[in-house]
Tab-separated table of C-alpha atoms in Angstrom:
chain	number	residue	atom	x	y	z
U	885	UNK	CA	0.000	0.000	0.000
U	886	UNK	CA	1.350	3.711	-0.541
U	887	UNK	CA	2.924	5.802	1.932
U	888	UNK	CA	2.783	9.010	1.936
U	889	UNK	CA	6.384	11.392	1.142
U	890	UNK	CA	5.311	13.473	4.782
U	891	UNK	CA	5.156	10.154	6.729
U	892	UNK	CA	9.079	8.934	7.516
U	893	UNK	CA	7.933	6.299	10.261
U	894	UNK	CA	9.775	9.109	12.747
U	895	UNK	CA	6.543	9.787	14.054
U	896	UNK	CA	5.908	6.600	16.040
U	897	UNK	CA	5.779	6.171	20.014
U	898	UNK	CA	9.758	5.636	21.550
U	899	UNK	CA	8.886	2.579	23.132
U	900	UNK	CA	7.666	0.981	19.579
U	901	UNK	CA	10.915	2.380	17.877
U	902	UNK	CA	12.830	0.488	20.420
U	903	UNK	CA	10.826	-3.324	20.176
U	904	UNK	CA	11.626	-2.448	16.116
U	905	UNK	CA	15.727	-1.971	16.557
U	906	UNK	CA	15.628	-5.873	16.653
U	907	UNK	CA	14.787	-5.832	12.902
U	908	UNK	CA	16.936	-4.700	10.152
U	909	UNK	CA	16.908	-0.567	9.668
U	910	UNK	CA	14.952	-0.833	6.146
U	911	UNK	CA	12.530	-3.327	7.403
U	912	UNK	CA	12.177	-1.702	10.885
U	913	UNK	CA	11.951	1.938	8.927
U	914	UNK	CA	8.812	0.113	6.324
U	915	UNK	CA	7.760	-0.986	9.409
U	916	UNK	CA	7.447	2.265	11.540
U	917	UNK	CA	6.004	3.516	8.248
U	918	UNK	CA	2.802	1.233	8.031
U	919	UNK	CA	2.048	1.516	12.207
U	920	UNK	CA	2.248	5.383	11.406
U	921	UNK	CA	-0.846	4.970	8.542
U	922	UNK	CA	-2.285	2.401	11.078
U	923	UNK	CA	-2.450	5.401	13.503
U	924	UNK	CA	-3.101	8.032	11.270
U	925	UNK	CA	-6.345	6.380	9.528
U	926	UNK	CA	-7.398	4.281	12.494
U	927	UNK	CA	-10.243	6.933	13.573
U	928	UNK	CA	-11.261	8.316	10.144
U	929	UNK	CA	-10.673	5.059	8.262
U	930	UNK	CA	-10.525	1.892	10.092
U	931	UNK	CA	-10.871	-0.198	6.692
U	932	UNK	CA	-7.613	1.868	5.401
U	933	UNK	CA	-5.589	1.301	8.945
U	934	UNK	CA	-6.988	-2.352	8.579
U	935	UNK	CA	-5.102	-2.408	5.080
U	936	UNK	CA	-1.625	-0.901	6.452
U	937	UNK	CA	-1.922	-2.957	9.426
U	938	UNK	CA	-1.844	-6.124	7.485
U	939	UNK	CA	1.003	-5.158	6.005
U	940	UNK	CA	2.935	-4.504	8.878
U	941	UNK	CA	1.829	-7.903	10.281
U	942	UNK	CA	3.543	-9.923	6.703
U	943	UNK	CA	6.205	-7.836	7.987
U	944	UNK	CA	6.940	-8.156	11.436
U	945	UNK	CA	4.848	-10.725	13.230
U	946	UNK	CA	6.952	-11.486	16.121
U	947	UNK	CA	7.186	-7.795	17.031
U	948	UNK	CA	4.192	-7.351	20.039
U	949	UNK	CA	3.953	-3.804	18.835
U	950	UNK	CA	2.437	-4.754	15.416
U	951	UNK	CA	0.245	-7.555	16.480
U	952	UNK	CA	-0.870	-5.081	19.135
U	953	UNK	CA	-1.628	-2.501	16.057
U	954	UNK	CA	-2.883	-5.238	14.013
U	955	UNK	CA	-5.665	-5.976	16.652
U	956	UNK	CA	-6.491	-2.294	17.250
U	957	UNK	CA	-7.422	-2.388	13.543
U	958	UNK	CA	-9.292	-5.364	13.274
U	959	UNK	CA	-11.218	-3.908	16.366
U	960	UNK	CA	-12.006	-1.134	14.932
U	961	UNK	CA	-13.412	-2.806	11.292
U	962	UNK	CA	-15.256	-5.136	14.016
U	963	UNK	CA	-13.409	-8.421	12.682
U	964	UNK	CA	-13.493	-9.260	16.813
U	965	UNK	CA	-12.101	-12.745	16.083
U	966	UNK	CA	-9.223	-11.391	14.486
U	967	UNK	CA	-8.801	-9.281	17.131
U	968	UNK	CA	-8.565	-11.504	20.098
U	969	UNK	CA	-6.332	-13.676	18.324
U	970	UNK	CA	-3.796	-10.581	17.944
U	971	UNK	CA	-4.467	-9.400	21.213
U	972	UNK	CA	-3.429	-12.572	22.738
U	973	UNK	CA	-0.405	-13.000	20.866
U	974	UNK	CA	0.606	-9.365	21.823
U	975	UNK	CA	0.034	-10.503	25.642
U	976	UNK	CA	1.937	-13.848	25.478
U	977	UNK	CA	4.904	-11.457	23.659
U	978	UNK	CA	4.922	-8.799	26.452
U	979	UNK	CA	3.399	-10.668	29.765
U	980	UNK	CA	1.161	-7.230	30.174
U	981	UNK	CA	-2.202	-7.123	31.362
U	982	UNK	CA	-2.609	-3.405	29.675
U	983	UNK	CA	-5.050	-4.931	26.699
U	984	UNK	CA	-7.631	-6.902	29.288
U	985	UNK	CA	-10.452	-4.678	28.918
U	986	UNK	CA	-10.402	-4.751	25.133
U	987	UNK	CA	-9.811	-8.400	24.660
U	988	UNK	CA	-13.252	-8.896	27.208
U	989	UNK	CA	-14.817	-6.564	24.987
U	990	UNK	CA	-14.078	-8.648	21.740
U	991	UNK	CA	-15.480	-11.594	23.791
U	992	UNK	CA	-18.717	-9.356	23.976
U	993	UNK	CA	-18.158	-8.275	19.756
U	994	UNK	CA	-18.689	-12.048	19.757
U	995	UNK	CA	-21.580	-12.128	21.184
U	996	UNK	CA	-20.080	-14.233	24.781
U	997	UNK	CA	-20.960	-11.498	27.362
U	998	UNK	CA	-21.058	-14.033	29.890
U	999	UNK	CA	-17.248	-14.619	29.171
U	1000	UNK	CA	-16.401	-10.708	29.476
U	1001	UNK	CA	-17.982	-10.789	33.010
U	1002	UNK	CA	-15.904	-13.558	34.091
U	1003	UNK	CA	-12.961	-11.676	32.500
U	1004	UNK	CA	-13.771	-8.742	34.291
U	1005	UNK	CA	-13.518	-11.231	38.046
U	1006	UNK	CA	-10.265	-12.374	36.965
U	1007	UNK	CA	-7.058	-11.795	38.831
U	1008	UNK	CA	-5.725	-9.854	35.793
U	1009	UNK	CA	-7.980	-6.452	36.860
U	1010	UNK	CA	-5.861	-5.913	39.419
U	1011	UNK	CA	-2.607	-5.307	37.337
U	1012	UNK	CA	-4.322	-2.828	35.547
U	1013	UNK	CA	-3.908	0.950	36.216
U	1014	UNK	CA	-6.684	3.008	36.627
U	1015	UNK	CA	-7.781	3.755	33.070
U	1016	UNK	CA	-7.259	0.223	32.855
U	1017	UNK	CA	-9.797	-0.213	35.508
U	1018	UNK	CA	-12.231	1.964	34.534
U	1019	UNK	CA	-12.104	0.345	30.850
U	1020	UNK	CA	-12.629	-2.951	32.326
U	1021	UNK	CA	-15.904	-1.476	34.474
U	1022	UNK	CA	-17.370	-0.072	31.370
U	1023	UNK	CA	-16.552	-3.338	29.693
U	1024	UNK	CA	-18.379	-5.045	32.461
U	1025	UNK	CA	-21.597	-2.740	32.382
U	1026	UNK	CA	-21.825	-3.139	28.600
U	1027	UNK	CA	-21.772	-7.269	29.086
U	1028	UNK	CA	-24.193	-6.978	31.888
U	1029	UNK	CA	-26.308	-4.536	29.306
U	1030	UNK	CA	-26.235	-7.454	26.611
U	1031	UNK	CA	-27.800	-9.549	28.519
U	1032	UNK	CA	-30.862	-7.232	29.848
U	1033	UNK	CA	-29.625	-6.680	33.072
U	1034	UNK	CA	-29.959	-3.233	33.380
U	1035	UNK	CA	-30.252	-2.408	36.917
U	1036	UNK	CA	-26.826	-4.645	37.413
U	1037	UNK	CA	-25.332	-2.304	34.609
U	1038	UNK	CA	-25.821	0.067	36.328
U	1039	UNK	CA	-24.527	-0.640	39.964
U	1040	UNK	CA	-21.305	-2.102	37.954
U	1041	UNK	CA	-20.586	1.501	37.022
U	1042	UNK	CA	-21.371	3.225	40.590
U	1043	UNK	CA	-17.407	3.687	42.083
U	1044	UNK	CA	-15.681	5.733	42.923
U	1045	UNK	CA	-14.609	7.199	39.800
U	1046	UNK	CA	-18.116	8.239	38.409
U	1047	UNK	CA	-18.649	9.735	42.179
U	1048	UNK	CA	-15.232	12.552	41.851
U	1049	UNK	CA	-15.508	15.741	41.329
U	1050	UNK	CA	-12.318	15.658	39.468
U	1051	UNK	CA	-12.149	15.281	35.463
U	1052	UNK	CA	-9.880	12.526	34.152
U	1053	UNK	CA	-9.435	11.219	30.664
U	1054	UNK	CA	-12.196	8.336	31.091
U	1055	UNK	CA	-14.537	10.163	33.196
U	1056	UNK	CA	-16.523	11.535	30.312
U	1057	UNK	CA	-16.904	8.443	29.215
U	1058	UNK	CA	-17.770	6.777	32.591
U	1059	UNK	CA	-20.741	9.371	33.407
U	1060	UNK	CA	-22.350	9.238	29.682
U	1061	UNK	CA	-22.185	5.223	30.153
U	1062	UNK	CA	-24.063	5.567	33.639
U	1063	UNK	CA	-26.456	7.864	32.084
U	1064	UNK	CA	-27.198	5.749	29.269
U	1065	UNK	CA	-27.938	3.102	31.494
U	1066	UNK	CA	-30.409	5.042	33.847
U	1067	UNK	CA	-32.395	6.261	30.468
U	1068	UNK	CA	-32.217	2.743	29.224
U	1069	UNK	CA	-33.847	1.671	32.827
U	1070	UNK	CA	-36.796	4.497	32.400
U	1071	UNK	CA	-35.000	6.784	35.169
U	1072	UNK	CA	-35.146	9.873	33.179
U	1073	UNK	CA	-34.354	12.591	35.693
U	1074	UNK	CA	-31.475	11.190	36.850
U	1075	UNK	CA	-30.497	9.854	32.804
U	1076	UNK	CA	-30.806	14.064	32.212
U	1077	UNK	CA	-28.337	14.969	35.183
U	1078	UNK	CA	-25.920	12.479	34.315
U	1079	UNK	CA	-25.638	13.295	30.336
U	1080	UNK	CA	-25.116	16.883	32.007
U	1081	UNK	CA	-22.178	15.967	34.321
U	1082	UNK	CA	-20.709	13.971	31.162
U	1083	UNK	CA	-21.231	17.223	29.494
U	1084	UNK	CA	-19.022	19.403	31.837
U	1085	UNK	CA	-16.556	16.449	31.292
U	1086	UNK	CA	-15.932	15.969	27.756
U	1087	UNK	CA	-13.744	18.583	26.486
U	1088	UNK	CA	-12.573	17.148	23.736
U	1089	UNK	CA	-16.352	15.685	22.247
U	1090	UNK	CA	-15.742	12.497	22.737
U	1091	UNK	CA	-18.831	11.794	23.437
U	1092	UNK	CA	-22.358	13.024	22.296
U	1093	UNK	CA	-23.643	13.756	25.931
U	1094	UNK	CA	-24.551	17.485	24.283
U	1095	UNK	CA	-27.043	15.783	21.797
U	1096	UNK	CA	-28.308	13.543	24.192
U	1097	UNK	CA	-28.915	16.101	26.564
U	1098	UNK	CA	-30.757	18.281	24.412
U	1099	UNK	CA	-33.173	15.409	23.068
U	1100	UNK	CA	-34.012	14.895	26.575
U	1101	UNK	CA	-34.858	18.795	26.838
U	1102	UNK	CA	-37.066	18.358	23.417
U	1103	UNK	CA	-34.481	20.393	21.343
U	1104	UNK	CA	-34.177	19.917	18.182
U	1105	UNK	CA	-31.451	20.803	15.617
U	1106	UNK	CA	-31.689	21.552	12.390
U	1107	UNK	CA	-28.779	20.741	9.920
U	1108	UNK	CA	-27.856	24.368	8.176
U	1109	UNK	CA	-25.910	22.394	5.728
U	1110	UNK	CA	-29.473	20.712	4.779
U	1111	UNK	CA	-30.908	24.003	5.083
U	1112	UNK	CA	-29.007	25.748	2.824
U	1113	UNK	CA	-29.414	23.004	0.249
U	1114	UNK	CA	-32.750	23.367	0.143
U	1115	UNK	CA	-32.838	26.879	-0.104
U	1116	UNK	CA	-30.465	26.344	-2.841
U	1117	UNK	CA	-32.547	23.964	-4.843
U	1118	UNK	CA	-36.087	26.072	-4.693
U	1119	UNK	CA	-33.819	29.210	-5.753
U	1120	UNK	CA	-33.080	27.001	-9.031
U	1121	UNK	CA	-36.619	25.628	-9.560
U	1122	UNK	CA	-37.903	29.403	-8.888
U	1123	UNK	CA	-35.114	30.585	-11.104
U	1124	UNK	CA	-36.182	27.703	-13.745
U	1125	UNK	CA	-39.875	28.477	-13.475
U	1126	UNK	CA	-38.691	31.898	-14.455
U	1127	UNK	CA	-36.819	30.817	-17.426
U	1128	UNK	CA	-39.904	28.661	-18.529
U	1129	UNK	CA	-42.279	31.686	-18.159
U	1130	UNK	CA	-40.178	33.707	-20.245
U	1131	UNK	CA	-39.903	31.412	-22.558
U	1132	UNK	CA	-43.734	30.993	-23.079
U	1133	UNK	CA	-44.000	34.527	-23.137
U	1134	UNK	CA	-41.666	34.944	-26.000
U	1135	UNK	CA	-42.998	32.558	-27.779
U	1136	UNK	CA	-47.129	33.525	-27.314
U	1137	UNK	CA	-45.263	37.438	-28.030
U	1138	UNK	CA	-43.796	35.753	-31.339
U	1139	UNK	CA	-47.076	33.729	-32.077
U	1140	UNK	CA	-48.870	37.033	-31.903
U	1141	UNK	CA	-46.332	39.048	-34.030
U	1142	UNK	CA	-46.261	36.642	-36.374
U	1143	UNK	CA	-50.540	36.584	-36.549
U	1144	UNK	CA	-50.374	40.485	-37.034
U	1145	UNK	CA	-47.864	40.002	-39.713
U	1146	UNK	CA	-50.339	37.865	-41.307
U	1147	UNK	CA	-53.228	39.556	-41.153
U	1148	UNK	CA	-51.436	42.785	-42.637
U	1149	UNK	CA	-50.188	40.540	-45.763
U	1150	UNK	CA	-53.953	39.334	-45.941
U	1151	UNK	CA	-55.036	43.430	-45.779
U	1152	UNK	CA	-52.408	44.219	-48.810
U	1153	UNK	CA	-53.414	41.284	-50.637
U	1154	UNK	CA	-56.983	42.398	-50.748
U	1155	UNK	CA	-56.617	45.980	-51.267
U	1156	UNK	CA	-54.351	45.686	-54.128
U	1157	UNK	CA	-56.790	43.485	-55.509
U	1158	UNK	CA	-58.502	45.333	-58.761
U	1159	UNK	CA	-62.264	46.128	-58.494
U	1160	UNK	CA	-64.976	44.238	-60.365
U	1161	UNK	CA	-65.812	47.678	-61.557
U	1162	UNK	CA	-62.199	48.471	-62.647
U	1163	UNK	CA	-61.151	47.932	-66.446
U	1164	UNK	CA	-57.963	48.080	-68.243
C-alpha cells in the first residue's frame, strides 16, 4: 500500500521504535512507516488502517507492537475474532495485562458477554492501572447490558470514579455510560443529570452527551448544511420556473407578431386586388 512522502515512520511512540531496533533498519523503517498509517487512519478510516496494518503484520509478526496494532485495527473494522487472536499474541509477547479490557470486549463483539464478566472477576484487573480499571468497568456494564440486566449495569458503574468531582481522561466516558444506562432503565431525571455531568466532562467531544442532553430537553437541531441546500434547490426551480415563463411569453409574443404580420399581408393582398368595376 502507498505511503505518503510526509510520513518517515519518525513519528511513532519511543517505546515501539525500540521493540523495532531488533529488525533490520529498512525493514524496521517500512515498518514504523505502516504503524504510522495504522495510527493516522485508524479513527477516520478503520478499513484503510486495517489495510496498512496487514502489512505490517507480513512484515513483522513477532514484534508485540504490530500484532498489538494489528488488533487495534481489526477492532475497529469489528473483525473481533481477528482481534482476540492478535491481542493474545501481543500478551503472550509482552506478559502485560494493559489490553484486558479490550480483549473482554471482543469476547462481547462475539456475542459471549457471559465470558467478558468472568474476564472482568479475573485476577488480571488488578494489574491494571486506573484507566485500565475503569475500561474494564465499562466493559463489564456493557456485558451486563447485553444480557438485559440493566439495573446490574448500572450498579457495575457506581465507584468511585463516576462519584469525583475531578475530570480525568475516562470520566466523560464513565458518566455518559451511567447515564445511558439510567435512560435505558426508564429513570429519566437522573439519565438528564448524568448526560449533564458527562457534558461538563468531555472537552474534547468524545462523546455526544450534548445531543443527548438536548433530546431529553425536546431540542431539536436543524442541519444548516441541509438548510441551505434546500434553499439552494427552490432558488433554481424558482429561477427555472422563471426561465420557462419567459420562454412561453416569448414565444405567445412571437405567435402574436407573427398573426399580425399575417393579417397585414392578408389586408395588402386584398386591397391591391382590382375592383370588379375596374377595367384596363
Amino acid at each position: 500500500m502507498p505511503i505518503p512522502e510526509d510520513v518517515t515512520g519518525d513519528e511513532i511512540d519511543k517505546d515501539v521504535r525500540q521493540e523495532l531496533q531488533s529488525l533490520p533498519k529498512t525493514l524496521a523503517e517500512d515498518v514504523a512507516k505502516n504503524l504510522v498509517m495504522v495510527a493516522r487512519l485508524i479513527d477516520e478510516d478503520p478499513e484503510g488502517a486495517y489495510g496498512y496494518s496487514r502489512v505490517a503484520l507480513r512484515l513483522a509478526s513477532r514484534v508485540a507492537a504490530v500484532r498489538e496494532a494489528a488488533g487495534f485495527a481489526a477492532y475497529a473494522t469489528q473483525k473481533y475474532s481477528e482481534a482476540l487472536a492478535e491481542f493474545r499474541a501481543a500478551r503472550r509477547m509482552t506478559g502485560s495485562a494493559e489490553l484486558w479490557p479490550v480483549m473482554a470486549d471482543c469476547e462481547r463483539g462475539l456475542g459471549r458477554p457471559e465470558k467478558a464478566l468472568d474476564m472482568a472477576g479475573a485476577p488480571e484487573v488488578h494489574k491494571l492501572d486506573k484507566a485500565g480499571q475503569v475500561e474494564m468497568r465499562l466493559v463489564a456494564a456493557g456485558a451486563r447490558r447485553d444480557m438485559e440486566q440493566l439495573d446490574a449495569a448500572i450498579v457495575t458503574l457506581q465507584s468511585p470514579e463516576l462519584a469525583s468531582n475531578s475530570v480525568q481522561p475516562w470520566t466523560a466516558r464513565l458518566r455518559y455510560a451511567y447515564a445511558d444506562a439510567l435512560l435505558a432503565a426508564g429513570r429519566e431525571n437522573e439519565a438528564r443529570e448524568w448526560f449533564a455531568k458527562a457534558v461538563e466532562a468531555d472537552r474534547d467531544g468524545s462523546t455526544d452527551a450534548s445531543d443527548r442532553l438536548a433530546e431529553l430537553d425536546g431540542v431539536e437541531f436543524v442541519d444548516a448544511l441541509d438548510e441551505n441546500e434546500n434553499e439552494g434547490e427552490s432558488a433554481g426551480q424558482a429561477a427555472d420556473d422563471a426561465v420557462t415563463a419567459d420562454a412561453g411569453a416569448d414565444a405567445t409574443d412571437a405567435t402574436e407578431a407573427a398573426g399580425a404580420a399575417d393579417s397585414a399581408d392578408t389586408t395588402t393582398e386584398v386591397s391591391d386586388a382590382p375592383e370588379s368595376g375596374d377595367k384596363d
